[in-house]
mmCIF file of C-alpha atoms and ligand atoms in Angstrom:
data_model
loop_
_atom_site.group_PDB
_atom_site.id
_atom_site.type_symbol
_atom_site.label_atom_id
_atom_site.label_comp_id
_atom_site.label_asym_id
_atom_site.label_seq_id
_atom_site.Cartn_x
_atom_site.Cartn_y
_atom_site.Cartn_z
ATOM 1 C CA MET Y 1 -9.823 2.397 13.275
ATOM 2 C CA LEU Y 2 -6.135 3.687 13.577
ATOM 3 C CA ARG Y 3 -5.727 7.323 14.565
ATOM 4 C CA ILE Y 4 -2.714 9.073 13.179
ATOM 5 C CA ALA Y 5 -1.685 12.693 14.470
ATOM 6 C CA LEU Y 6 -0.620 15.262 11.987
ATOM 7 C CA GLN Y 7 0.738 18.778 12.385
ATOM 8 C CA SER Y 8 -2.576 20.941 11.539
ATOM 9 C CA LYS Y 9 -0.535 23.747 9.741
ATOM 10 C CA GLY Y 10 3.262 24.313 9.360
ATOM 11 C CA ARG Y 11 6.278 22.912 7.487
ATOM 12 C CA LEU Y 12 5.199 19.227 8.203
ATOM 13 C CA ASN Y 13 1.374 19.523 7.063
ATOM 14 C CA GLU Y 14 1.657 19.387 3.482
ATOM 15 C CA GLU Y 15 3.910 16.550 3.183
ATOM 16 C CA SER Y 16 2.481 14.650 5.930
ATOM 17 C CA LEU Y 17 -1.084 14.807 3.827
ATOM 18 C CA GLY Y 18 1.428 13.900 0.502
ATOM 19 C CA ILE Y 19 2.641 10.863 1.861
ATOM 20 C CA LEU Y 20 -0.791 9.517 2.966
ATOM 21 C CA ARG Y 21 -2.274 10.432 -0.287
ATOM 22 C CA ASP Y 22 0.615 8.943 -2.317
ATOM 23 C CA SER Y 23 0.017 5.858 -0.541
ATOM 24 C CA GLY Y 24 -3.378 5.776 -1.912
ATOM 25 C CA ILE Y 25 -5.369 7.149 1.252
ATOM 26 C CA LYS Y 26 -7.886 9.699 0.632
ATOM 27 C CA VAL Y 27 -7.994 12.057 3.685
ATOM 28 C CA GLU Y 28 -10.391 15.209 3.765
ATOM 29 C CA GLU Y 29 -7.608 17.990 3.862
ATOM 30 C CA SER Y 30 -10.246 20.630 5.777
ATOM 31 C CA LYS Y 31 -7.862 22.673 7.864
ATOM 32 C CA ARG Y 32 -10.555 23.604 10.441
ATOM 33 C CA LYS Y 33 -11.731 20.186 11.264
ATOM 34 C CA LEU Y 34 -9.811 18.364 14.152
ATOM 35 C CA LEU Y 35 -10.648 14.715 12.933
ATOM 36 C CA SER Y 36 -10.950 13.573 9.559
ATOM 37 C CA LYS Y 37 -11.619 9.742 8.456
ATOM 38 C CA ALA Y 38 -10.009 8.341 5.302
ATOM 39 C CA LEU Y 39 -12.386 7.541 2.636
ATOM 40 C CA ASN Y 40 -11.095 4.268 1.560
ATOM 41 C CA TYR Y 41 -8.659 3.184 4.525
ATOM 42 C CA PRO Y 42 -9.172 2.315 8.264
ATOM 43 C CA VAL Y 43 -7.425 5.531 9.439
ATOM 44 C CA GLU Y 44 -8.663 8.634 10.641
ATOM 45 C CA VAL Y 45 -6.478 11.836 11.072
ATOM 46 C CA ILE Y 46 -6.437 14.170 14.127
ATOM 47 C CA TYR Y 47 -4.857 17.305 13.430
ATOM 48 C CA LEU Y 48 -2.419 19.017 16.311
ATOM 49 C CA ARG Y 49 0.476 21.421 17.022
ATOM 50 C CA ASP Y 50 3.722 19.647 16.278
ATOM 51 C CA ASP Y 51 4.527 20.081 20.042
ATOM 52 C CA ASP Y 52 1.218 18.095 21.178
ATOM 53 C CA ILE Y 53 2.088 15.126 19.014
ATOM 54 C CA PRO Y 54 4.503 13.068 20.917
ATOM 55 C CA HIS Y 55 2.179 13.546 24.001
ATOM 56 C CA ALA Y 56 -0.986 12.640 22.255
ATOM 57 C CA VAL Y 57 0.716 9.337 20.814
ATOM 58 C CA ALA Y 58 2.271 8.651 24.334
ATOM 59 C CA SER Y 59 -1.083 8.923 25.934
ATOM 60 C CA GLY Y 60 -3.246 6.985 23.382
ATOM 61 C CA ILE Y 61 -5.237 9.812 21.889
ATOM 62 C CA ALA Y 62 -3.489 8.995 18.711
ATOM 63 C CA ASP Y 63 -1.823 5.534 17.632
ATOM 64 C CA LEU Y 64 0.507 7.173 15.356
ATOM 65 C CA GLY Y 65 2.239 10.762 14.676
ATOM 66 C CA ILE Y 66 3.969 12.227 12.240
ATOM 67 C CA VAL Y 67 6.463 14.607 13.783
ATOM 68 C CA GLY Y 68 9.964 15.967 13.435
ATOM 69 C CA HIS Y 69 12.674 13.772 15.217
ATOM 70 C CA ASN Y 70 13.580 17.081 17.007
ATOM 71 C CA GLU Y 71 10.369 17.405 18.723
ATOM 72 C CA VAL Y 72 10.385 13.873 19.898
ATOM 73 C CA MET Y 73 14.216 14.352 21.126
ATOM 74 C CA GLU Y 74 12.867 17.355 23.139
ATOM 75 C CA LYS Y 75 9.388 16.309 24.676
ATOM 76 C CA GLY Y 76 11.063 12.883 25.906
ATOM 77 C CA GLU Y 77 7.446 10.994 25.684
ATOM 78 C CA ASN Y 78 7.268 7.406 25.882
ATOM 79 C CA VAL Y 79 6.649 6.840 22.056
ATOM 80 C CA LYS Y 80 8.997 4.922 19.669
ATOM 81 C CA GLU Y 81 9.986 6.110 16.247
ATOM 82 C CA ILE Y 82 9.164 3.488 13.718
ATOM 83 C CA PHE Y 83 9.922 4.977 10.508
ATOM 84 C CA LYS Y 84 11.824 7.904 8.807
ATOM 85 C CA LEU Y 85 9.820 9.807 6.225
ATOM 86 C CA GLY Y 86 12.900 11.510 4.834
ATOM 87 C CA PHE Y 87 11.268 14.817 4.543
ATOM 88 C CA GLY Y 88 11.412 17.754 6.958
ATOM 89 C CA LYS Y 89 15.363 17.767 7.162
ATOM 90 C CA CYS Y 90 16.834 19.653 9.340
ATOM 91 C CA ARG Y 91 19.320 20.198 12.060
ATOM 92 C CA LEU Y 92 19.575 21.872 15.301
ATOM 93 C CA SER Y 93 22.628 23.746 15.879
ATOM 94 C CA LEU Y 94 24.452 26.232 18.085
ATOM 95 C CA ALA Y 95 25.164 29.705 16.304
ATOM 96 C CA ILE Y 96 26.746 32.695 17.572
ATOM 97 C CA PRO Y 97 27.385 36.353 16.070
ATOM 98 C CA LYS Y 98 29.863 36.299 13.354
ATOM 99 C CA THR Y 99 31.968 38.824 14.633
ATOM 100 C CA GLU Y 100 32.816 36.389 17.507
ATOM 101 C CA ASN Y 101 35.956 34.457 17.971
ATOM 102 C CA TYR Y 102 34.807 30.720 18.338
ATOM 103 C CA THR Y 103 37.369 28.864 20.484
ATOM 104 C CA GLY Y 104 35.542 25.617 20.505
ATOM 105 C CA LEU Y 105 32.704 24.193 23.047
ATOM 106 C CA SER Y 106 34.273 25.782 26.052
ATOM 107 C CA TYR Y 107 33.157 29.208 24.266
ATOM 108 C CA PHE Y 108 29.589 28.382 25.712
ATOM 109 C CA ASN Y 109 30.822 28.372 29.471
ATOM 110 C CA GLY Y 110 29.016 31.257 31.213
ATOM 111 C CA LYS Y 111 27.251 32.791 28.214
ATOM 112 C CA LYS Y 112 23.469 32.649 27.593
ATOM 113 C CA VAL Y 113 21.937 30.565 24.677
ATOM 114 C CA ALA Y 114 18.289 31.069 23.491
ATOM 115 C CA THR Y 115 16.494 28.382 22.439
ATOM 116 C CA SER Y 116 13.296 26.691 21.856
ATOM 117 C CA TYR Y 117 14.865 23.153 22.497
ATOM 118 C CA PRO Y 118 15.905 23.653 26.291
ATOM 119 C CA ALA Y 119 15.811 19.786 27.021
ATOM 120 C CA ILE Y 120 18.064 18.719 24.132
ATOM 121 C CA LEU Y 121 20.434 21.524 24.675
ATOM 122 C CA LYS Y 122 20.904 20.745 28.323
ATOM 123 C CA ARG Y 123 21.498 17.154 27.638
ATOM 124 C CA PHE Y 124 24.196 18.215 25.087
ATOM 125 C CA PHE Y 125 25.915 20.802 27.465
ATOM 126 C CA ASP Y 126 25.920 18.153 30.501
ATOM 127 C CA SER Y 127 27.357 15.438 28.478
ATOM 128 C CA ASN Y 128 30.092 18.099 27.310
ATOM 129 C CA GLY Y 129 30.716 19.502 30.834
ATOM 130 C CA ILE Y 130 29.591 22.911 29.840
ATOM 131 C CA ASP Y 131 28.017 25.115 32.257
ATOM 132 C CA ALA Y 132 25.729 28.066 30.227
ATOM 133 C CA VAL Y 133 22.455 29.780 30.766
ATOM 134 C CA ILE Y 134 19.661 28.254 28.862
ATOM 135 C CA GLU Y 135 17.121 31.032 27.743
ATOM 136 C CA GLU Y 136 13.889 29.522 26.604
ATOM 137 C CA ILE Y 137 11.944 31.540 24.339
ATOM 138 C CA ALA Y 138 9.125 30.413 21.867
ATOM 139 C CA GLY Y 139 9.959 31.991 18.692
ATOM 140 C CA SER Y 140 12.100 33.992 16.595
ATOM 141 C CA VAL Y 141 15.137 32.726 18.570
ATOM 142 C CA GLU Y 142 17.434 33.885 15.875
ATOM 143 C CA ILE Y 143 16.701 37.622 16.881
ATOM 144 C CA ALA Y 144 17.699 37.216 20.523
ATOM 145 C CA PRO Y 145 21.667 37.968 20.340
ATOM 146 C CA SER Y 146 20.903 41.074 18.190
ATOM 147 C CA ILE Y 147 18.501 42.840 20.883
ATOM 148 C CA GLY Y 148 20.876 41.961 23.573
ATOM 149 C CA LEU Y 149 18.742 39.162 24.977
ATOM 150 C CA THR Y 150 21.612 36.135 24.481
ATOM 151 C CA ASP Y 151 24.857 35.676 23.319
ATOM 152 C CA SER Y 152 24.191 33.114 21.112
ATOM 153 C CA ILE Y 153 21.205 30.788 19.839
ATOM 154 C CA PHE Y 154 20.489 26.945 19.692
ATOM 155 C CA ASP Y 155 17.997 26.218 16.734
ATOM 156 C CA ILE Y 156 16.823 24.743 13.775
ATOM 157 C CA VAL Y 157 18.895 25.391 10.689
ATOM 158 C CA SER Y 158 18.275 24.144 7.100
ATOM 159 C CA SER Y 159 19.619 26.280 4.487
ATOM 160 C CA GLY Y 160 21.175 28.319 7.047
ATOM 161 C CA SER Y 161 19.975 31.774 5.576
ATOM 162 C CA THR Y 162 18.029 32.680 8.573
ATOM 163 C CA LEU Y 163 21.623 32.707 10.451
ATOM 164 C CA VAL Y 164 23.323 34.678 7.648
ATOM 165 C CA SER Y 165 20.291 37.232 7.870
ATOM 166 C CA ASN Y 166 20.680 37.728 11.431
ATOM 167 C CA GLY Y 167 24.538 38.138 11.331
ATOM 168 C CA LEU Y 168 24.927 34.331 12.873
ATOM 169 C CA ILE Y 169 27.352 31.670 11.898
ATOM 170 C CA GLU Y 170 26.567 28.042 12.893
ATOM 171 C CA VAL Y 171 29.467 26.696 14.971
ATOM 172 C CA GLU Y 172 28.298 23.136 16.217
ATOM 173 C CA LYS Y 173 25.630 20.802 15.043
ATOM 174 C CA VAL Y 174 24.356 19.054 18.029
ATOM 175 C CA LEU Y 175 21.403 16.811 16.020
ATOM 176 C CA ASP Y 176 20.036 15.895 12.690
ATOM 177 C CA SER Y 177 16.342 15.713 12.213
ATOM 178 C CA GLU Y 178 13.630 14.726 9.758
ATOM 179 C CA ALA Y 179 9.996 13.619 9.827
ATOM 180 C CA VAL Y 180 9.578 10.424 11.820
ATOM 181 C CA VAL Y 181 6.401 8.098 12.202
ATOM 182 C CA VAL Y 182 6.057 7.434 15.917
ATOM 183 C CA ALA Y 183 4.023 5.084 17.963
ATOM 184 C CA ALA Y 184 3.104 4.247 21.479
ATOM 185 C CA PRO Y 185 5.079 1.366 22.578
ATOM 186 C CA ASP Y 186 2.382 -1.316 22.726
ATOM 187 C CA MET Y 187 -0.364 -1.624 20.324
ATOM 188 C CA GLU Y 188 -3.368 -4.281 19.771
ATOM 189 C CA ALA Y 189 -2.706 -6.675 17.307
ATOM 190 C CA GLU Y 190 -5.393 -5.568 14.811
ATOM 191 C CA LYS Y 191 -4.012 -2.158 14.970
ATOM 192 C CA GLU Y 192 -0.391 -3.519 14.255
ATOM 193 C CA ALA Y 193 -1.496 -5.083 11.195
ATOM 194 C CA VAL Y 194 -2.977 -1.821 9.876
ATOM 195 C CA VAL Y 195 0.465 -0.099 10.905
ATOM 196 C CA ALA Y 196 2.720 -2.725 8.739
ATOM 197 C CA ASP Y 197 0.463 -2.176 5.757
ATOM 198 C CA LEU Y 198 0.891 1.449 5.832
ATOM 199 C CA LEU Y 199 4.713 1.469 6.457
ATOM 200 C CA PHE Y 200 4.901 -0.884 3.558
ATOM 201 C CA ARG Y 201 3.062 1.875 1.322
ATOM 202 C CA PHE Y 202 5.072 4.717 2.877
ATOM 203 C CA GLU Y 203 8.439 2.731 2.216
ATOM 204 C CA SER Y 204 7.462 2.453 -1.693
ATOM 205 C CA VAL Y 205 6.656 5.995 -2.107
ATOM 206 C CA LYS Y 206 9.724 7.068 0.046
ATOM 207 C CA ARG Y 207 11.803 4.956 -2.184
ATOM 208 C CA SER Y 208 10.442 6.440 -5.556
ATOM 209 C CA ARG Y 209 10.973 9.894 -4.166
ATOM 210 C CA GLY Y 210 13.868 11.752 -6.013
ATOM 211 C CA LYS Y 211 13.911 9.183 -8.599
ATOM 212 C CA LYS Y 212 13.122 8.984 -12.387
ATOM 213 C CA TYR Y 213 11.960 5.992 -15.225
ATOM 214 C CA ILE Y 214 14.569 6.214 -17.951
ATOM 215 C CA LEU Y 215 14.051 4.710 -21.211
ATOM 216 C CA VAL Y 216 16.648 4.837 -23.662
ATOM 217 C CA ASN Y 217 17.494 3.375 -27.186
ATOM 218 C CA ILE Y 218 20.975 2.371 -27.681
ATOM 219 C CA PRO Y 219 23.125 0.496 -30.343
ATOM 220 C CA ASN Y 220 23.739 -2.977 -29.008
ATOM 221 C CA ASP Y 221 27.664 -2.847 -29.398
ATOM 222 C CA LYS Y 222 27.163 0.313 -26.858
ATOM 223 C CA ILE Y 223 24.972 -1.403 -24.242
ATOM 224 C CA GLU Y 224 27.942 -2.283 -21.775
ATOM 225 C CA GLU Y 225 29.042 1.322 -21.551
ATOM 226 C CA ALA Y 226 25.646 2.573 -21.332
ATOM 227 C CA LEU Y 227 25.130 0.245 -18.344
ATOM 228 C CA LYS Y 228 28.138 1.667 -16.870
ATOM 229 C CA ILE Y 229 26.329 5.257 -16.937
ATOM 230 C CA ILE Y 230 22.891 3.994 -15.773
ATOM 231 C CA PRO Y 231 23.407 0.866 -13.576
ATOM 232 C CA SER Y 232 20.086 -1.094 -12.908
ATOM 233 C CA MET Y 233 18.308 -1.759 -9.824
ATOM 234 C CA LYS Y 234 19.107 -5.639 -9.954
ATOM 235 C CA SER Y 235 19.653 -7.005 -13.767
ATOM 236 C CA PRO Y 236 19.282 -4.530 -16.550
ATOM 237 C CA THR Y 237 15.932 -4.491 -18.463
ATOM 238 C CA LEU Y 238 16.751 -5.059 -21.973
ATOM 239 C CA LEU Y 239 14.320 -4.982 -24.910
ATOM 240 C CA PRO Y 240 15.157 -5.604 -28.451
ATOM 241 C CA LEU Y 241 13.803 -2.956 -30.883
ATOM 242 C CA ALA Y 242 12.275 -4.096 -34.407
ATOM 243 C CA ASP Y 243 16.076 -2.814 -35.929
ATOM 244 C CA LYS Y 244 17.915 -5.524 -34.553
ATOM 245 C CA ASN Y 245 21.109 -3.707 -34.277
ATOM 246 C CA TRP Y 246 19.314 -1.449 -31.416
ATOM 247 C CA SER Y 247 18.015 -2.314 -27.891
ATOM 248 C CA ALA Y 248 16.072 -0.204 -25.183
ATOM 249 C CA ILE Y 249 17.118 -0.083 -21.776
ATOM 250 C CA HIS Y 250 14.787 0.767 -18.908
ATOM 251 C CA THR Y 251 15.774 1.582 -15.463
ATOM 252 C CA VAL Y 252 15.741 4.216 -12.569
ATOM 253 C CA VAL Y 253 17.983 6.955 -12.033
ATOM 254 C CA ASP Y 254 18.169 9.597 -9.378
ATOM 255 C CA GLU Y 255 16.422 12.908 -10.131
ATOM 256 C CA ASP Y 256 19.574 15.173 -9.484
ATOM 257 C CA GLN Y 257 21.719 13.017 -11.624
ATOM 258 C CA ILE Y 258 19.111 12.866 -15.007
ATOM 259 C CA TRP Y 259 20.667 15.724 -16.834
ATOM 260 C CA ASP Y 260 24.500 14.357 -16.246
ATOM 261 C CA LYS Y 261 23.367 11.050 -17.255
ATOM 262 C CA CYS Y 262 21.556 12.026 -20.343
ATOM 263 C CA TYR Y 263 24.502 13.850 -21.883
ATOM 264 C CA GLN Y 264 26.676 10.901 -21.012
ATOM 265 C CA LEU Y 265 24.474 8.580 -22.876
ATOM 266 C CA LYS Y 266 24.044 11.027 -25.898
ATOM 267 C CA LYS Y 267 27.529 11.126 -26.120
ATOM 268 C CA ILE Y 268 28.155 7.363 -26.730
ATOM 269 C CA GLY Y 269 25.315 7.272 -29.153
ATOM 270 C CA ALA Y 270 22.004 6.822 -27.529
ATOM 271 C CA GLU Y 271 18.637 8.177 -28.988
ATOM 272 C CA ASP Y 272 15.248 8.859 -27.961
ATOM 273 C CA ILE Y 273 15.758 9.290 -24.404
ATOM 274 C CA LEU Y 274 12.513 9.182 -22.117
ATOM 275 C CA ILE Y 275 12.346 10.430 -18.748
ATOM 276 C CA LEU Y 276 8.955 9.584 -16.599
ATOM 277 C CA SER Y 277 7.887 10.181 -13.375
ATOM 278 C CA LEU Y 278 7.851 7.114 -10.649
ATOM 279 C CA GLU Y 279 5.206 7.037 -8.191
ATOM 280 C CA LYS Y 280 6.002 3.684 -6.200
ATOM 281 C CA MET Y 281 8.914 1.299 -5.977
ATOM 282 C CA ILE Y 282 8.471 -2.257 -4.487
ATOM 283 C CA LEU Y 283 11.640 -4.121 -4.235
HETATM 284 O O1 PRT V 301 2.442 25.423 15.055
HETATM 285 P P1 PRT V 301 3.179 24.326 15.240
HETATM 286 O O2 PRT V 301 3.576 24.262 16.780
HETATM 287 O O3 PRT V 301 2.391 22.957 14.799
HETATM 288 O O4 PRT V 301 4.406 24.607 14.203
HETATM 289 P P2 PRT V 301 5.965 25.112 14.577
HETATM 290 O O5 PRT V 301 5.758 26.739 14.251
HETATM 291 O O6 PRT V 301 6.581 24.679 15.931
HETATM 292 O O7 PRT V 301 6.807 24.516 13.824
HETATM 293 P P3 PRT V 301 6.950 24.521 12.072
HETATM 294 O O8 PRT V 301 5.936 24.024 11.278
HETATM 295 O O9 PRT V 301 7.902 25.710 11.724
HETATM 296 O O10 PRT V 301 8.173 23.093 11.893
HETATM 297 C C1 PRT V 301 7.832 21.951 12.134
HETATM 298 C C2 PRT V 301 9.083 21.035 11.826
HETATM 299 O O11 PRT V 301 9.605 21.126 10.550
HETATM 300 C C3 PRT V 301 10.062 21.325 12.984
HETATM 301 O O12 PRT V 301 9.822 20.673 14.259
HETATM 302 C C4 PRT V 301 11.301 20.584 12.203
HETATM 303 O O13 PRT V 301 11.372 19.301 12.602
HETATM 304 C C5 PRT V 301 10.915 20.619 10.589
HETATM 305 N N1 PRT V 301 11.685 21.890 9.723
HETATM 306 C C6 PRT V 301 12.551 21.411 8.749
HETATM 307 C C7 PRT V 301 11.961 23.139 10.304
HETATM 308 C C8 PRT V 301 12.615 23.710 9.235
HETATM 309 N N2 PRT V 301 12.832 22.684 8.563
HETATM 310 C C9 PRT V 301 13.263 24.973 9.289
HETATM 311 N N3 PRT V 301 13.703 25.543 8.468
HETATM 312 N N4 PRT V 301 11.327 23.875 11.404
HETATM 313 C C10 PRT V 301 11.654 24.980 11.295
HETATM 314 N N5 PRT V 301 12.668 25.754 10.401
HETATM 315 C C11 PRT V 301 12.730 27.331 10.712
HETATM 316 C C12 PRT V 301 13.804 27.587 11.929
HETATM 317 O O14 PRT V 301 13.068 27.473 13.090
HETATM 318 C C13 PRT V 301 14.371 28.763 11.572
HETATM 319 O O15 PRT V 301 13.532 29.942 11.718
HETATM 320 O O16 PRT V 301 13.378 27.889 9.184
HETATM 321 C C14 PRT V 301 14.260 28.987 9.777
HETATM 322 C C15 PRT V 301 15.493 28.193 9.281
HETATM 323 O O17 PRT V 301 15.527 27.792 8.027
HETATM 324 P P4 PRT V 301 16.917 28.398 7.229
HETATM 325 O O18 PRT V 301 16.490 27.326 5.737
HETATM 326 O O19 PRT V 301 16.841 29.516 6.795
HETATM 327 O O20 PRT V 301 18.121 27.794 7.837
HETATM 328 ZN ZN1 ZN V 302 5.471 23.766 17.247
#
């Protein structure tokens, strides 16, 4: 039985359970349970705080974990990142009050910086020869400058709106992050086989995210033009229609481009465009 550590609540909880579910693994989502066995797969889930996941994996309490790359870098535990999941995307950045005049990294010499990520920040300052005072605080880092605790902050940024609403401006990005699967460096062969199967499933789910399946009818003399608008994965799937002057193209398109592509297809004479959800993509 492979044990996988997930965040018990918080930003990564839902999407971590989501990728298991979309991979065909049914897990009880009870928030109050520490452990849940999958009903149809040799996996059990242990729910932990994200801070504890790298250590749980390094010490063998769990075989795998789903956690932010930022936590892995901060904790420095002996785990390997074996898969990037494509969700929980954010960055760790330095930010200062927007009224300040930023002069480059040397601005931070002698300054106080509040953060929940002291190890990452220390490494960054050390490698750039900056001598700043790092104040470790557990939460609400963004208010530290306004209450006079520090001059600046080093924190997670996603949309940037938290910085804006606290009168701060991002000046240096230090690390990009997303949720990753971590594993202990050594694993029994039997478990390795389950991990390989699990990652195969995760890959196909990840690939299909943000994509849509499109079916479009097109006059035969417009096929070439249409294939410039919606290129296919390998070779286009072209199906003849009962009306021999028309064909259907089936392919996959990025979701954020779907309206633009449909508009262009309509303009060259396409009809009956269907957009369908994609669940898995195995290449
Ligand atoms: O309770 P537990 O310890 O498990 O959870 P936590 O409170 O420590 O972490 P949680 O649930 O807040 O975040 C878990 C992980 O999600 C982080 O370690 C990151 O890898 C990832 N992640 C992605 C984020 C964000 N985006 C994010 N925006 N984590 C936190 N934020 C916070 C950030 O701290 C700041 O307060 O959101 C605010 C900034 O957001 P914007 O959009 O205003 O820039
Ligand atoms: Zn945490």
